[in-house]
Amino acid sequence: MSILVIAEHDNEEIKASTNNVVTAATNLEGDIHVLVAGSNCSGAKDQAAKISGVAKVLVADSPEYEHCLAENIADLIVAISADYSHILSPATTNGKNYMPRVSALLDVAQISDITAIESSDTFERPIYAGNCIATVQNSDSKKVITVRTTAFDAAQNDGSAEVVDLQESHNLGISEFIKEEIAESDRPELTSADVIISGGRGMQNGDNFKILESVADKLGAAIGASRAAVDSGFVPNDYQVGQTGKIVAPNLYIAVGISGAIQHLAGMKDSKVIVAINKDEDAPIFQVADYGLVADLFTAVPELDAKL
Amino acid sequence: MKILVPIKRVVDYNVKVRPKADESGVDLNNVKMAINPFCEIAVEEAVRLKEGGTATEIIAVTVGSSASQEQLRTALALGADRAILVETDIEVEPLAIAKLLKGVVEKESPDLVILGKQAIDGDNNQTSQMLAALTGYAQATFASELKIEGEKALVTREVDGGLQTISVNLPCIVSTDLRLNEPRYASLPNIMKAKQKPLDVIEAGSLGVDIEPRNKTLKVSPPPVREAGIIVETVDDLVDKLKNEAKVIT
Ligand SMILES: Cc1cc2nc3c(=O)[nH]c(=O)nc-3n(C[C@H](O)[C@H](O)[C@H](O)COP(=O)(O)OP(=O)(O)OC[C@H]3O[C@@H](n4cnc5c(N)ncnc54)[C@H](O)[C@@H]3O)c2cc1C
Ligand SMILES: Cc1cc2nc3c(=O)[nH]c(=O)nc-3n(C[C@H](O)[C@H](O)[C@H](O)COP(=O)(O)OP(=O)(O)OC[C@H]3O[C@@H](n4cnc5c(N)ncnc54)[C@H](O)[C@@H]3O)c2cc1C
């Protein structure tokens, strides 16, 4: 049997998280097929065909898939699921939205947010905000899995897969896209950035994030935030790093004015190098930081900026 | 409009749990239990819809052991009208919980079901979507704003890139994100009143669904520990370490 990977894309481009999931899929036995479901998605289709290790790209190009509404995508995936032993998606907000729907329709359990594959039926996944790692064995005939993308390297883009057009129409008509407010940014995406600088409640207001932006420009970094900074309205929700925000693992994570609550650590403690700047020497963030600087951020960050 | 709010009893979010020494599970001896924070947000949203005149009745439901009555009482103190415990002593997986909840949905015919987006113990983020699949209802997950407009719900969702707004037909399933609202604290008089509100107990078995687990937890181990780091004295030291020791900047 083959393995089906559901692509994350914006119709024009494939997101790097798809490449991470393809790498995860190479730990399983079988050809890897990638499903690109979208509308006017030939850009994404062409890129998917180049992902190394992919044998076949299935394309469902139709208006009802444009905004990845869970009801329609889930029905489509179920309709083509017969030949697959494993169905994998990245644990993005899209994947988290449609995959449990797919598994319930197939009457199988879902294994969420896996970080390692031990065998075709046994997986590791973090629970309790990453304070425990559970090894889970699943007995269903089909495995429906979401993948924590930071746990797997991205597959290269030097392949050339066969492309097959699907004639599948699934429009349940019970949900409708109205609008979206997607932040436009020249910075790298949080989940695939090499360097991240994040601000917390210690930043005091949204304006002060400018001092982080300047450092981010020099380091080619993405900007993140704690929940407190998002809840206080300093920055938008898509900046949130943590158990209930984005999970990141860059080479360098700089936490500024963040105390280091378990829920925040859950989202960044797999970073390669962690730097913490905090004026409270007892802040828990220092327990996970490789380099801690006990200082007022309003002097330390501009100084850091000047020295880069 | 009738609203059903499934809630879960979980370890309090301030508790840092550890695996048992023999790695057979999570050490939950004597830890503080609470209502899952996302479920609290779900109850609050339902109460606001009732206070605003949109909802007429709020039913809190949980699947679990009799100890979960404590969290149902919390939901009643926050403003739910009555509660249902679907009692079972086995640890039930999201698919089975969704099947049991579907049974409750069939009995109660709510117009709206509001769940938490994830429980902070299992961190599965599955139950609401599965319930939507099984009932055939539309789903609006990770909601940060909810408006009822006639036969539809207009929901703003927190997605990776920002915010998405969708319109879904009622009845529908909504799951809450953190910024949907800030839950109130239950007042003492309301806690007292909650003790008098109806709480029905039904046996999970009576709903006639298959709740056999499909996943077996082979072991629960601690995450890899990070080596303790160092405190640098100055920004110069920091830059030097990052360049020459960690080699993460140039
Ligand atoms: C269900 C649930 C889910 C959650 N999910 C998340 C999540 O996904 N992500 C997340 O981040 N949080 C999450 N939280 C919230 C989490 O528990 C903390 O409340 C939050 O992370 C705190 O943010 P903070 O560190 O910015 O703020 P605080 O804890 O208030 O810390 C601010 C820090 O800034 C320092 N500081 C202040 N001024 C200065 C200065 N001038 N110079 C230097 N340092 C300064 C202080 O010493 C302090 O350590 C969640 C909570 C719950 C209940
Ligand atoms: C270490 C460990 C081992 C486990 N092993 C097993 C095992 O071997 N077999 C097994 O079957 N289970 C096991 N479980 C339990 C299981 O993983 C989850 O706790 C359970 O499946 C529910 O998942 P969740 O709470 O993460 O669901 P989520 O989908 O994250 O919950 C989302 C929302 O669904 C609703 N909800 C969730 N649970 C309930 C409920 N009980 N009643 C009402 N509403 C609810 C709430 O509104 C909640 O906010 C284990 C748990 C742990 C921590």
XYZ file of C-alpha atoms and ligand atoms in Angstrom:
664
model
C 0.000 0.000 0.000
C 1.043 3.586 -0.491
C 1.291 6.594 1.780
C -0.720 9.744 1.241
C 0.672 13.134 2.292
C -1.720 16.085 2.260
C 0.091 19.173 0.971
C 0.029 22.492 2.812
C -0.032 25.290 0.253
C -1.593 28.599 -0.686
C -2.497 27.506 -4.239
C 0.548 29.297 -5.635
C 3.249 27.731 -3.496
C 3.904 24.623 -1.467
C 4.706 25.359 2.183
C 7.902 23.896 3.609
C 5.847 21.936 6.153
C 4.846 19.613 3.279
C 8.530 18.768 2.747
C 8.900 17.933 6.459
C 5.983 15.517 6.276
C 7.394 13.834 3.161
C 10.582 13.163 5.143
C 8.487 11.660 7.930
C 6.729 9.480 5.342
C 10.051 8.084 4.109
C 10.268 6.278 7.464
C 7.291 4.174 6.392
C 7.075 1.515 3.693
C 5.372 2.321 0.414
C 5.261 4.854 -2.409
C 4.624 8.411 -1.309
C 1.760 10.264 -2.993
C 1.017 13.929 -2.348
C -2.500 15.387 -2.581
C -2.742 19.010 -3.679
C -6.350 20.157 -3.160
C -6.967 23.759 -4.100
C -8.271 26.120 -6.715
C -6.094 27.423 -9.535
C -3.314 25.578 -7.786
C -1.011 24.733 -10.694
C 1.825 26.608 -8.993
C 1.547 24.422 -5.928
C 1.120 21.314 -8.094
C 4.360 21.969 -10.009
C 6.305 22.473 -6.802
C 4.836 19.354 -5.196
C 6.034 17.293 -8.173
C 9.592 18.407 -7.441
C 9.718 17.231 -3.824
C 12.308 14.470 -3.578
C 10.930 11.057 -2.692
C 7.428 11.687 -4.027
C 6.205 9.142 -6.592
C 2.907 10.709 -7.556
C 1.078 14.014 -7.142
C -2.730 13.936 -7.105
C -4.377 17.229 -7.965
C -7.935 18.256 -7.119
C -8.264 21.711 -8.627
C -11.740 23.075 -8.010
C -13.315 26.175 -6.407
C -14.686 24.264 -3.409
C -11.143 23.505 -2.239
C -9.843 27.065 -2.478
C -9.950 27.899 1.223
C -9.345 24.435 2.618
C -12.767 24.170 4.272
C -12.572 21.055 6.459
C -15.909 19.584 5.370
C -15.006 19.462 1.665
C -11.340 18.503 2.042
C -12.164 15.716 4.498
C -14.720 14.206 2.114
C -12.208 14.351 -0.722
C -9.506 12.621 1.325
C -11.911 9.908 2.448
C -13.011 9.330 -1.156
C -9.445 8.570 -2.286
C -8.271 6.826 0.898
C -8.811 3.178 -0.103
C -5.297 2.501 -1.398
C -3.410 4.060 1.479
C -2.077 2.519 4.674
C -1.090 5.892 6.161
C -2.485 9.394 5.653
C -0.250 12.189 6.935
C -0.573 15.950 7.158
C 1.457 18.629 8.882
C 0.092 19.683 12.308
C -0.707 23.143 10.958
C -4.034 24.806 11.706
C -5.297 23.367 8.393
C -4.133 19.840 9.153
C -5.488 20.022 12.700
C -8.806 21.157 11.264
C -9.523 18.518 8.597
C -7.575 15.428 9.762
C -9.698 14.506 12.831
C -12.730 14.836 10.554
C -11.092 12.402 8.124
C -10.307 9.898 10.871
C -13.807 9.978 12.346
C -15.319 9.453 8.882
C -13.001 6.465 8.441
C -13.789 5.281 11.990
C -10.128 5.233 12.982
C -8.261 7.019 15.759
C -5.975 9.886 14.890
C -2.431 10.107 16.168
C -1.746 13.812 16.703
C 1.477 15.731 16.379
C 3.962 12.860 16.109
C 7.660 13.581 16.663
C 9.116 10.170 15.758
C 8.165 7.021 13.859
C 9.277 3.763 15.464
C 7.505 1.407 13.092
C 4.493 1.344 10.806
C 2.136 1.362 13.815
C 4.169 2.922 16.645
C 4.821 6.609 17.091
C 6.112 9.107 19.623
C 4.102 12.164 20.534
C 4.457 14.834 23.204
C 1.671 15.194 25.779
C 1.176 17.575 28.723
C 2.800 20.514 26.944
C 5.828 18.395 26.086
C 6.531 17.396 29.696
C 6.038 13.760 28.738
C 6.664 11.835 25.541
C 4.181 9.028 24.929
C 4.995 6.064 22.710
C 1.713 5.017 21.153
C 0.822 1.893 19.203
C -2.234 2.104 16.984
C -4.349 -0.909 16.004
C -6.445 0.617 13.204
C -6.121 -0.653 9.632
C -5.418 2.868 8.392
C -3.285 5.353 10.274
C -4.332 8.987 10.225
C -1.475 11.114 11.507
C -0.549 14.748 11.953
C 3.170 15.473 12.038
C 5.045 17.984 14.154
C 7.093 19.516 11.363
C 10.001 20.671 13.529
C 10.803 17.027 14.314
C 11.635 16.118 10.694
C 14.016 17.747 8.203
C 12.556 19.160 5.009
C 12.826 16.920 1.924
C 14.838 18.396 -0.957
C 13.287 19.665 -4.154
C 15.071 17.719 -6.879
C 12.463 15.120 -7.759
C 10.056 14.742 -10.653
C 6.866 12.968 -9.723
C 4.083 11.835 -12.025
C 1.059 14.178 -11.874
C -2.516 12.860 -11.943
C -5.620 15.039 -12.134
C -8.504 13.909 -9.950
C -12.101 14.405 -11.021
C -13.454 14.592 -7.504
C -16.064 17.116 -6.491
C -17.007 17.367 -2.821
C -18.986 20.429 -1.895
C -21.116 19.859 1.183
C -22.411 23.417 1.098
C -22.675 23.686 4.898
C -19.786 26.097 5.347
C -18.667 29.118 3.431
C -15.514 31.202 3.352
C -16.143 34.887 4.095
C -12.759 36.561 4.410
C -9.266 36.296 5.759
C -6.756 38.677 7.248
C -3.378 37.190 6.506
C -0.384 39.153 7.684
C 1.925 40.094 4.808
C 5.532 40.050 5.849
C 8.932 39.964 4.195
C 10.263 38.040 7.138
C 10.686 34.268 7.143
C 7.775 32.194 8.447
C 7.968 31.438 12.150
C 7.737 27.678 11.725
C 10.596 27.456 9.237
C 12.831 30.375 10.312
C 16.505 29.796 11.196
C 16.460 32.554 13.780
C 13.554 33.819 15.898
C 13.420 36.732 18.283
C 10.339 36.748 20.524
C 8.950 39.362 22.859
C 6.802 38.911 25.945
C 4.853 41.018 28.383
C 8.119 42.733 29.302
C 7.956 44.585 25.973
C 5.184 46.738 27.517
C 3.501 47.692 24.222
C 3.364 46.994 20.505
C 5.484 49.987 19.557
C 8.419 48.628 21.508
C 8.510 45.583 19.219
C 10.356 47.929 16.806
C 13.547 47.314 18.763
C 13.145 43.581 18.068
C 12.424 44.253 14.390
C 15.717 46.013 13.982
C 17.616 43.025 15.399
C 15.465 40.681 13.299
C 16.405 42.576 10.138
C 20.087 42.063 10.849
C 19.738 38.376 11.659
C 17.170 37.531 8.980
C 14.948 36.463 11.848
C 11.214 35.900 12.266
C 9.426 37.618 15.148
C 7.459 35.664 17.728
C 5.689 36.410 20.985
C 4.344 34.922 24.184
C 0.639 34.565 24.778
C 0.739 37.483 27.203
C 2.089 39.755 24.451
C -0.612 38.602 22.036
C -3.429 38.831 24.591
C -2.294 42.340 25.512
C -2.654 43.297 21.858
C 1.049 44.085 21.271
C 1.167 41.794 18.218
C -1.278 39.633 16.187
C -2.255 36.072 17.155
C -0.135 34.417 14.485
C 3.000 35.465 16.415
C 2.196 33.210 19.371
C 4.738 30.518 20.185
C 3.767 27.759 22.587
C 1.623 24.770 23.489
C -1.392 26.390 21.907
C 0.409 28.570 19.387
C 3.170 27.631 16.984
C 5.808 25.010 17.682
C 9.218 26.202 16.529
C 12.767 24.830 16.586
C 15.124 27.350 14.963
C 18.929 27.332 15.243
C 18.697 30.400 17.447
C 15.762 31.516 19.621
C 16.061 34.793 21.491
C 13.436 35.290 24.235
C 13.101 38.898 25.336
C 10.992 39.841 28.375
C 9.462 36.351 28.507
C 9.282 34.555 31.854
C 9.320 31.001 30.478
C 5.949 29.499 31.474
C 5.595 25.766 30.671
C 3.144 26.601 27.898
C 5.660 28.892 26.216
C 8.563 26.459 26.671
C 6.446 23.757 25.019
C 6.681 25.704 21.790
C 10.401 26.503 21.664
C 12.490 24.267 23.896
C 13.677 22.147 20.978
C 15.487 25.159 19.508
C 19.202 24.516 18.988
C 20.461 27.546 20.879
C 18.293 29.558 23.268
C 19.129 33.055 24.472
C 17.118 34.760 27.219
C 17.157 38.431 28.082
C 15.225 39.118 31.276
C 15.712 41.462 34.212
C 14.582 38.847 36.737
C 17.439 36.439 37.428
C 14.963 33.877 38.802
C 12.855 33.754 35.637
C 12.323 30.092 34.642
C 13.380 30.867 31.068
C 17.000 30.865 32.305
C 16.663 27.154 33.117
C 16.408 26.306 29.436
C 18.595 29.090 28.042
C 22.081 28.279 26.741
C 22.997 31.912 27.241
C 21.184 34.106 29.727
C 21.599 37.835 30.111
C 20.133 39.377 33.251
C 19.443 42.911 32.094
C 16.816 45.482 31.286
C 15.726 44.716 27.766
C 15.359 48.378 26.880
C 19.108 48.834 27.223
C 20.285 45.323 26.285
C 18.359 44.950 23.015
C 19.467 48.288 21.475
C 23.015 47.471 22.529
C 22.773 44.047 20.917
C 21.387 45.686 17.799
C 24.346 48.073 17.646
C 26.875 45.265 18.007
C 25.563 42.985 15.291
C -31.418 28.193 21.131
C -29.994 25.276 23.084
C -26.221 24.994 23.566
C -24.304 21.869 24.540
C -20.862 22.371 26.094
C -18.637 19.284 26.469
C -15.991 19.851 29.116
C -13.039 17.860 30.403
C -11.451 17.323 33.811
C -7.677 17.729 33.442
C -4.576 18.393 35.502
C -4.427 22.075 36.473
C -2.387 24.007 33.930
C 0.095 25.188 36.558
C 1.140 21.656 37.427
C 4.276 20.332 35.794
C 3.601 16.615 35.388
C 6.198 13.894 35.127
C 6.215 10.349 33.813
C 6.136 7.565 36.408
C 9.538 6.125 37.221
C 8.717 2.862 35.402
C 7.501 4.870 32.365
C 4.113 3.102 32.475
C 2.196 6.354 32.440
C 1.936 9.855 33.819
C 2.314 10.393 37.560
C -0.994 11.956 38.536
C -0.899 11.124 42.245
C -2.295 13.971 44.328
C -2.105 16.540 41.575
C -4.620 19.356 41.427
C -7.385 18.818 38.878
C -9.385 21.512 37.123
C -11.681 22.192 34.211
C -9.650 22.355 30.967
C -8.999 26.094 30.279
C -10.381 25.896 26.747
C -13.573 24.314 28.088
C -13.938 27.143 30.569
C -13.828 29.527 27.610
C -16.516 27.408 25.920
C -18.805 27.645 28.964
C -18.226 31.407 29.179
C -19.143 31.887 25.521
C -22.366 29.942 25.984
C -23.241 32.000 29.070
C -22.655 35.233 27.155
C -24.945 34.022 24.373
C -27.585 33.355 26.993
C -27.091 36.716 28.693
C -27.327 38.359 25.277
C -30.697 36.713 24.691
C -29.552 34.353 21.918
C -29.430 31.160 23.944
C -32.136 29.785 26.190
C -30.517 26.737 27.744
C -26.947 25.584 28.385
C -26.138 21.955 29.066
C -22.654 20.963 30.230
C -21.590 17.388 29.568
C -18.513 15.376 30.348
C -17.316 11.857 29.735
C -15.381 10.497 32.660
C -15.375 9.032 36.150
C -17.655 10.284 38.914
C -14.874 12.629 40.070
C -15.645 14.737 36.975
C -18.853 15.871 38.682
C -16.641 18.480 40.351
C -15.904 20.115 36.975
C -19.563 19.883 35.963
C -20.423 21.781 39.156
C -17.870 24.409 38.137
C -19.612 24.756 34.770
C -22.961 25.055 36.563
C -21.519 27.744 38.833
C -20.318 29.636 35.764
C -23.843 29.638 34.367
C -24.751 26.308 32.750
C -28.361 25.298 33.510
C -27.928 21.567 33.884
C -25.278 18.908 33.499
C -24.820 15.375 32.245
C -22.097 12.959 33.279
C -21.510 10.130 30.841
C -19.865 7.849 33.319
C -16.997 5.504 32.543
C -13.870 4.540 34.387
C -11.776 3.714 31.373
C -9.667 6.344 29.665
C -11.590 7.139 26.538
C -9.969 8.306 23.303
C -11.233 11.305 21.322
C -13.007 9.134 18.715
C -14.938 7.328 21.439
C -15.675 10.578 23.269
C -17.020 11.994 20.014
C -19.224 8.912 19.570
C -20.599 9.266 23.095
C -21.152 12.987 22.592
C -22.981 12.224 19.366
C -25.345 10.103 21.453
C -25.956 13.083 23.738
C -26.451 15.368 20.717
C -29.105 12.981 19.386
C -30.958 13.084 22.713
C -30.705 16.800 23.312
C -30.767 18.223 19.750
C -28.714 21.335 20.521
C -28.446 24.106 17.909
C -24.845 24.728 18.825
C -22.097 22.659 20.444
C -19.087 24.531 21.830
C -15.969 22.582 22.807
C -12.415 23.491 23.727
C -9.946 23.278 20.843
C -7.654 21.024 22.816
C -7.357 19.444 26.209
C -4.100 20.440 27.847
C -3.302 16.875 28.966
C -3.713 14.753 25.830
C -3.105 17.803 23.592
C -4.965 15.913 20.879
C -7.061 18.668 19.339
C -9.470 16.157 17.786
C -12.762 15.816 19.619
C -14.724 18.710 18.117
C -13.753 17.890 14.548
C -14.636 14.217 15.091
C -18.007 15.118 16.574
C -18.651 17.316 13.551
C -17.795 14.431 11.218
C -20.041 11.972 13.042
C -23.031 14.307 13.230
C -22.462 15.601 9.688
C -22.498 19.159 11.016
C -20.234 21.972 9.891
C -17.229 22.762 12.078
C -15.713 26.091 13.045
C -12.530 25.362 14.956
C -10.113 27.642 16.876
C -12.716 30.406 17.212
C -11.724 33.851 18.428
C -15.098 35.419 17.616
C -18.573 33.939 17.348
C -21.760 35.627 16.137
C -25.105 33.968 15.599
C -26.941 35.381 12.593
C -30.271 33.675 11.963
C -29.675 30.123 10.800
C -25.930 30.606 10.570
C -22.916 31.205 12.765
C -20.250 33.678 11.679
C -16.951 32.565 13.156
C -13.500 34.140 13.074
C -10.816 31.479 13.390
C -7.182 31.735 14.471
C -5.144 30.199 11.642
C -1.398 29.991 11.025
C -1.236 33.085 8.839
C -3.645 35.261 10.833
C -7.436 35.182 10.949
C -10.060 33.507 8.779
C -13.799 34.179 8.901
C -16.285 31.538 7.836
C -20.044 31.198 7.919
C -21.465 27.811 8.909
C -24.990 26.434 8.925
C -26.617 25.660 12.266
C -26.539 23.296 14.015
C -22.764 23.398 14.089
C -19.733 22.522 16.155
C -17.449 25.308 17.398
C -14.095 24.885 19.155
C -12.664 27.704 21.236
C -9.285 29.391 20.997
C -7.759 31.375 23.856
C -8.861 34.804 22.725
C -12.569 34.091 22.308
C -13.244 35.570 25.750
C -11.923 35.864 29.281
C -13.897 33.555 31.541
C -15.424 35.018 34.693
C -14.810 33.683 38.161
C -17.697 31.859 39.761
C -19.151 33.900 42.638
C -19.837 32.246 45.970
C -23.645 32.546 45.653
C -23.421 30.958 42.206
C -21.277 28.135 43.546
C -23.959 27.509 46.177
C -26.743 27.685 43.592
C -24.870 25.243 41.353
C -25.244 22.551 43.978
C -29.014 22.617 43.428
C -28.909 22.463 39.638
C -29.762 19.137 37.967
C -26.891 16.751 37.203
C -27.865 13.543 35.439
C -25.601 10.539 35.312
C -25.846 8.129 32.410
C -23.776 5.007 31.905
C -21.459 5.217 28.898
C -22.551 1.679 28.031
C -26.162 2.765 27.693
C -25.328 4.827 24.605
C -24.446 1.667 22.708
C -21.279 2.798 20.970
C -17.892 1.151 20.590
C -15.468 2.895 22.930
C -12.648 0.342 22.794
C -9.304 2.181 22.613
C -7.443 1.959 19.316
C -4.232 3.363 20.703
C -2.108 1.631 23.287
C 0.379 3.709 25.236
C 3.517 1.562 25.325
C 5.449 3.956 27.518
C 5.604 7.537 28.715
C 9.102 8.937 29.008
C 10.574 12.285 29.964
C 11.561 14.632 27.146
C 15.269 15.067 26.414
C 16.777 17.411 28.997
C 18.669 20.495 27.938
C 22.143 20.971 29.328
C 22.181 23.839 31.788
C 23.461 26.981 30.129
C 25.451 29.909 31.405
C 24.751 33.479 32.420
C 26.738 36.010 30.424
C 27.634 39.324 32.033
C 27.448 41.722 29.112
C 26.002 42.094 25.641
C 29.558 41.854 24.273
C 29.969 38.448 25.917
C 26.681 37.349 24.453
C 27.605 38.366 20.917
C 31.013 36.717 21.314
C 29.470 33.419 22.482
C 26.910 33.389 19.697
C 29.605 34.028 17.081
C 32.472 31.928 18.329
C 31.060 29.233 20.597
C 27.559 28.474 19.339
C 28.387 29.716 15.822
C 24.770 30.645 15.137
C 25.449 34.181 13.921
C 28.213 35.587 11.774
C -4.391 26.844 28.354
C -3.227 27.777 28.281
C -2.495 27.825 27.122
C -1.418 28.699 27.006
N -0.701 28.713 25.844
C 0.362 29.534 25.744
C 1.156 29.561 24.551
O 0.882 28.863 23.568
N 2.214 30.393 24.509
C 2.562 31.205 25.564
O 3.550 31.953 25.448
N 1.831 31.193 26.680
C 0.738 30.388 26.790
N -0.003 30.415 27.936
C 0.267 31.479 28.934
C 1.434 31.189 29.859
O 0.967 30.421 30.960
C 2.029 32.518 30.394
O 1.010 33.262 31.024
C 2.668 33.396 29.316
O 3.550 32.621 28.528
C 3.407 34.547 29.965
O 3.936 35.408 28.990
P 5.219 36.297 29.309
O 6.363 35.440 29.663
O 5.375 37.246 28.183
O 4.708 37.184 30.530
P 5.160 37.199 32.045
O 5.073 35.846 32.633
O 4.420 38.298 32.672
O 6.701 37.553 31.983
C 7.210 38.791 31.609
C 8.702 38.723 31.845
O 9.292 39.912 31.364
C 10.330 40.304 32.253
N 10.521 41.737 32.104
C 9.630 42.725 32.367
N 10.166 43.923 32.074
C 11.426 43.702 31.627
C 12.470 44.540 31.196
N 12.321 45.853 31.131
N 13.623 43.961 30.824
C 13.796 42.614 30.872
N 12.828 41.777 31.260
C 11.655 42.316 31.651
C 9.839 39.901 33.618
O 10.931 39.711 34.508
C 9.085 38.609 33.320
O 9.923 37.478 33.495
C -1.080 29.546 28.079
C -1.808 29.471 29.261
C -2.877 28.607 29.371
C -3.648 28.558 30.639
C -0.249 9.383 29.263
C -1.599 9.155 28.710
C -1.911 7.895 28.241
C -3.157 7.652 27.734
N -3.416 6.421 27.267
C -4.619 6.160 26.777
C -4.903 4.878 26.266
O -4.064 3.966 26.263
N -6.149 4.666 25.805
C -7.085 5.652 25.826
O -8.195 5.407 25.400
N -6.835 6.890 26.227
C -5.628 7.184 26.731
N -5.368 8.424 27.192
C -6.403 9.476 27.127
C -6.377 10.181 25.836
O -5.116 10.378 25.292
C -6.976 11.578 25.912
O -6.895 12.141 27.174
C -8.390 11.499 25.503
O -8.414 10.722 24.343
C -8.998 12.882 25.153
O -8.133 13.583 24.311
P -7.929 15.095 24.512
O -8.475 15.422 25.836
O -6.532 15.439 24.220
O -8.944 15.624 23.384
P -9.035 16.965 22.671
O -9.556 16.611 21.341
O -7.758 17.734 22.767
O -10.174 17.726 23.499
C -10.803 18.851 22.944
C -12.127 19.150 23.622
O -12.993 18.024 23.554
C -13.851 17.997 24.689
N -13.574 16.784 25.471
C -12.400 16.091 25.546
N -12.518 15.076 26.397
C -13.782 15.128 26.871
C -14.507 14.350 27.802
N -13.948 13.302 28.420
N -15.793 14.680 28.054
C -16.393 15.736 27.436
N -15.744 16.523 26.563
C -14.463 16.216 26.286
C -13.526 19.213 25.499
O -14.393 20.265 25.125
C -12.077 19.497 25.085
O -11.717 20.853 25.291
C -4.135 8.691 27.703
C -3.814 9.923 28.166
C -2.575 10.181 28.661
C -2.282 11.546 29.156
